[in-house]
Amino acid sequence: SSINIEIAHLRQNFWPIVLLAVIGVAAATAITGYAVHSFLGIPLLTAMLFGALISATDPIAVIALFRDLGVQKRLAVIVEGESLFNDGTAAVAFQLILAGIVTQQFNALMGFRQFLVVAIGGGVLGLLVGYAASKITAWVDEPRIEITLTTIVAYGSYLLAEQVHVSGVIATVAAGLVVGNYGSQSGMSPRTRVAVWSFWEYMAFLINSLVFLLIGIEVHVAQILESGWLILIAIGSVLLGRLLVVYGLSPLVNKLGEPVP
């Protein structure tokens, strides 16, 4: 997603994307977790862990629906842009809450500081990796080599970030944005750009299909039926969290930038 999205569109919708991806995911985690804790009696930190796990939305089905319905491009950019960064927020929140469960100590202020270090560190590392890769692409003009290089950038930035204990997800997103918006323009021929974008568009389709296929294989219908009411309550809690976050943040978003209907 990050290699195919234009930074200009992200810049135009900066406030809705950032507020929903950071404050929105954090708030949805808290609301969902507290609702699950209240309704199902699950320990609070464990319920918050569930909230962190479930609060980062996947836009694949939504974007496809937008295309079918002819929804305005801006809304698609906001949803897709938010989904680029919400994984990083949710992953960091998940790690912090999990550490709190293991140690039985959770310090919100320390957690916030740690979140900033992990998130900003991942972003800076990704920018550096993406910039270095963009310079390398200027030396060659062979689609297969440059596709291989972008693959190394995608996985290498993640693994490198994890080694230095910052966010691998955010590092990958930042690296993809740089390669897609700077490297592709300065170091790739039109033929190579088409090949790289087509490759990653197909890979996104393939990997998302495999993820949902594997989930379907792993799920046992009998277990779902046994826990039907618990699942419905959990779904209701998730929807409540998202509803309150989207409509709660909308007035602030509209004051800071171009209003979202």
JSON list of N, CA, C and O in Angstrom, two decimals, residues 12 36 46 58 125 128 133 148 158-159 163 186 188 190 204 213 219 234:
[
{"chain": "A", "resi": 12, "resn": "GLN", "atom": "N", "xyz": [-2.49, 16.07, 2.01]},
{"chain": "A", "resi": 12, "resn": "GLN", "atom": "CA", "xyz": [-3.78, 16.76, 1.94]},
{"chain": "A", "resi": 12, "resn": "GLN", "atom": "C", "xyz": [-4.74, 16.28, 3.03]},
{"chain": "A", "resi": 12, "resn": "GLN", "atom": "O", "xyz": [-5.61, 17.02, 3.47]},
{"chain": "A", "resi": 36, "resn": "VAL", "atom": "N", "xyz": [-15.44, -4.89, 26.72]},
{"chain": "A", "resi": 36, "resn": "VAL", "atom": "CA", "xyz": [-15.30, -6.35, 26.84]},
{"chain": "A", "resi": 36, "resn": "VAL", "atom": "C", "xyz": [-15.10, -6.74, 28.31]},
{"chain": "A", "resi": 36, "resn": "VAL", "atom": "O", "xyz": [-15.67, -7.72, 28.80]},
{"chain": "A", "resi": 46, "resn": "THR", "atom": "N", "xyz": [-6.14, -7.88, 30.03]},
{"chain": "A", "resi": 46, "resn": "THR", "atom": "CA", "xyz": [-6.36, -8.89, 28.98]},
{"chain": "A", "resi": 46, "resn": "THR", "atom": "C", "xyz": [-7.38, -8.38, 27.97]},
{"chain": "A", "resi": 46, "resn": "THR", "atom": "O", "xyz": [-7.21, -8.56, 26.76]},
{"chain": "A", "resi": 58, "resn": "ASP", "atom": "N", "xyz": [-8.59, -3.41, 8.65]},
{"chain": "A", "resi": 58, "resn": "ASP", "atom": "CA", "xyz": [-8.03, -3.79, 7.36]},
{"chain": "A", "resi": 58, "resn": "ASP", "atom": "C", "xyz": [-8.94, -3.23, 6.26]},
{"chain": "A", "resi": 58, "resn": "ASP", "atom": "O", "xyz": [-10.15, -3.47, 6.28]},
{"chain": "A", "resi": 125, "resn": "LEU", "atom": "N", "xyz": [14.08, 5.18, 10.79]},
{"chain": "A", "resi": 125, "resn": "LEU", "atom": "CA", "xyz": [14.84, 4.07, 10.20]},
{"chain": "A", "resi": 125, "resn": "LEU", "atom": "C", "xyz": [14.30, 3.72, 8.81]},
{"chain": "A", "resi": 125, "resn": "LEU", "atom": "O", "xyz": [15.08, 3.52, 7.86]},
{"chain": "A", "resi": 128, "resn": "LEU", "atom": "N", "xyz": [15.42, 6.26, 6.20]},
{"chain": "A", "resi": 128, "resn": "LEU", "atom": "CA", "xyz": [16.83, 6.08, 5.83]},
{"chain": "A", "resi": 128, "resn": "LEU", "atom": "C", "xyz": [17.00, 4.90, 4.88]},
{"chain": "A", "resi": 128, "resn": "LEU", "atom": "O", "xyz": [17.73, 5.00, 3.88]},
{"chain": "A", "resi": 133, "resn": "ALA", "atom": "N", "xyz": [17.90, 2.91, -0.61]},
{"chain": "A", "resi": 133, "resn": "ALA", "atom": "CA", "xyz": [17.45, 2.06, -1.72]},
{"chain": "A", "resi": 133, "resn": "ALA", "atom": "C", "xyz": [17.13, 2.89, -2.95]},
{"chain": "A", "resi": 133, "resn": "ALA", "atom": "O", "xyz": [17.39, 2.47, -4.08]},
{"chain": "A", "resi": 148, "resn": "THR", "atom": "N", "xyz": [13.39, -6.94, -6.99]},
{"chain": "A", "resi": 148, "resn": "THR", "atom": "CA", "xyz": [14.11, -7.65, -5.92]},
{"chain": "A", "resi": 148, "resn": "THR", "atom": "C", "xyz": [14.56, -6.68, -4.84]},
{"chain": "A", "resi": 148, "resn": "THR", "atom": "O", "xyz": [14.46, -6.96, -3.64]},
{"chain": "A", "resi": 158, "resn": "TYR", "atom": "N", "xyz": [11.89, -4.01, 8.00]},
{"chain": "A", "resi": 158, "resn": "TYR", "atom": "CA", "xyz": [11.15, -4.58, 9.14]},
{"chain": "A", "resi": 158, "resn": "TYR", "atom": "C", "xyz": [12.11, -5.31, 10.09]},
{"chain": "A", "resi": 158, "resn": "TYR", "atom": "O", "xyz": [12.09, -5.10, 11.30]},
{"chain": "A", "resi": 159, "resn": "LEU", "atom": "N", "xyz": [12.94, -6.19, 9.53]},
{"chain": "A", "resi": 159, "resn": "LEU", "atom": "CA", "xyz": [13.84, -6.99, 10.36]},
{"chain": "A", "resi": 159, "resn": "LEU", "atom": "C", "xyz": [14.88, -6.12, 11.07]},
{"chain": "A", "resi": 159, "resn": "LEU", "atom": "O", "xyz": [15.18, -6.34, 12.25]},
{"chain": "A", "resi": 163, "resn": "GLN", "atom": "N", "xyz": [15.37, -5.54, 15.15]},
{"chain": "A", "resi": 163, "resn": "GLN", "atom": "CA", "xyz": [16.66, -5.78, 15.81]},
{"chain": "A", "resi": 163, "resn": "GLN", "atom": "C", "xyz": [17.04, -4.64, 16.76]},
{"chain": "A", "resi": 163, "resn": "GLN", "atom": "O", "xyz": [17.69, -4.88, 17.77]},
{"chain": "A", "resi": 186, "resn": "SER", "atom": "N", "xyz": [12.91, 9.36, -9.24]},
{"chain": "A", "resi": 186, "resn": "SER", "atom": "CA", "xyz": [14.28, 9.79, -9.52]},
{"chain": "A", "resi": 186, "resn": "SER", "atom": "C", "xyz": [15.16, 8.69, -10.10]},
{"chain": "A", "resi": 186, "resn": "SER", "atom": "O", "xyz": [16.15, 8.97, -10.76]},
{"chain": "A", "resi": 188, "resn": "MET", "atom": "N", "xyz": [13.84, 5.31, -11.40]},
{"chain": "A", "resi": 188, "resn": "MET", "atom": "CA", "xyz": [13.21, 4.24, -12.18]},
{"chain": "A", "resi": 188, "resn": "MET", "atom": "C", "xyz": [12.68, 4.79, -13.50]},
{"chain": "A", "resi": 188, "resn": "MET", "atom": "O", "xyz": [12.11, 5.88, -13.54]},
{"chain": "A", "resi": 190, "resn": "PRO", "atom": "N", "xyz": [9.96, 4.64, -16.69]},
{"chain": "A", "resi": 190, "resn": "PRO", "atom": "CA", "xyz": [8.53, 4.33, -16.72]},
{"chain": "A", "resi": 190, "resn": "PRO", "atom": "C", "xyz": [8.24, 2.83, -16.81]},
{"chain": "A", "resi": 190, "resn": "PRO", "atom": "O", "xyz": [7.32, 2.33, -16.17]},
{"chain": "A", "resi": 204, "resn": "ALA", "atom": "N", "xyz": [0.12, -7.86, -2.91]},
{"chain": "A", "resi": 204, "resn": "ALA", "atom": "CA", "xyz": [-0.86, -7.47, -1.89]},
{"chain": "A", "resi": 204, "resn": "ALA", "atom": "C", "xyz": [-2.12, -8.33, -2.01]},
{"chain": "A", "resi": 204, "resn": "ALA", "atom": "O", "xyz": [-2.66, -8.81, -1.01]},
{"chain": "A", "resi": 213, "resn": "LEU", "atom": "N", "xyz": [-7.61, -17.04, 3.63]},
{"chain": "A", "resi": 213, "resn": "LEU", "atom": "CA", "xyz": [-7.77, -18.47, 3.39]},
{"chain": "A", "resi": 213, "resn": "LEU", "atom": "C", "xyz": [-7.27, -19.27, 4.60]},
{"chain": "A", "resi": 213, "resn": "LEU", "atom": "O", "xyz": [-7.94, -20.20, 5.07]},
{"chain": "A", "resi": 219, "resn": "VAL", "atom": "N", "xyz": [-10.26, -21.83, 11.46]},
{"chain": "A", "resi": 219, "resn": "VAL", "atom": "CA", "xyz": [-11.48, -21.63, 12.26]},
{"chain": "A", "resi": 219, "resn": "VAL", "atom": "C", "xyz": [-12.33, -22.89, 12.27]},
{"chain": "A", "resi": 219, "resn": "VAL", "atom": "O", "xyz": [-12.53, -23.54, 11.24]},
{"chain": "A", "resi": 234, "resn": "ALA", "atom": "N", "xyz": [-18.38, -9.26, 21.71]},
{"chain": "A", "resi": 234, "resn": "ALA", "atom": "CA", "xyz": [-17.07, -8.71, 21.35]},
{"chain": "A", "resi": 234, "resn": "ALA", "atom": "C", "xyz": [-17.19, -7.86, 20.08]},
{"chain": "A", "resi": 234, "resn": "ALA", "atom": "O", "xyz": [-16.62, -6.76, 20.01]}
]
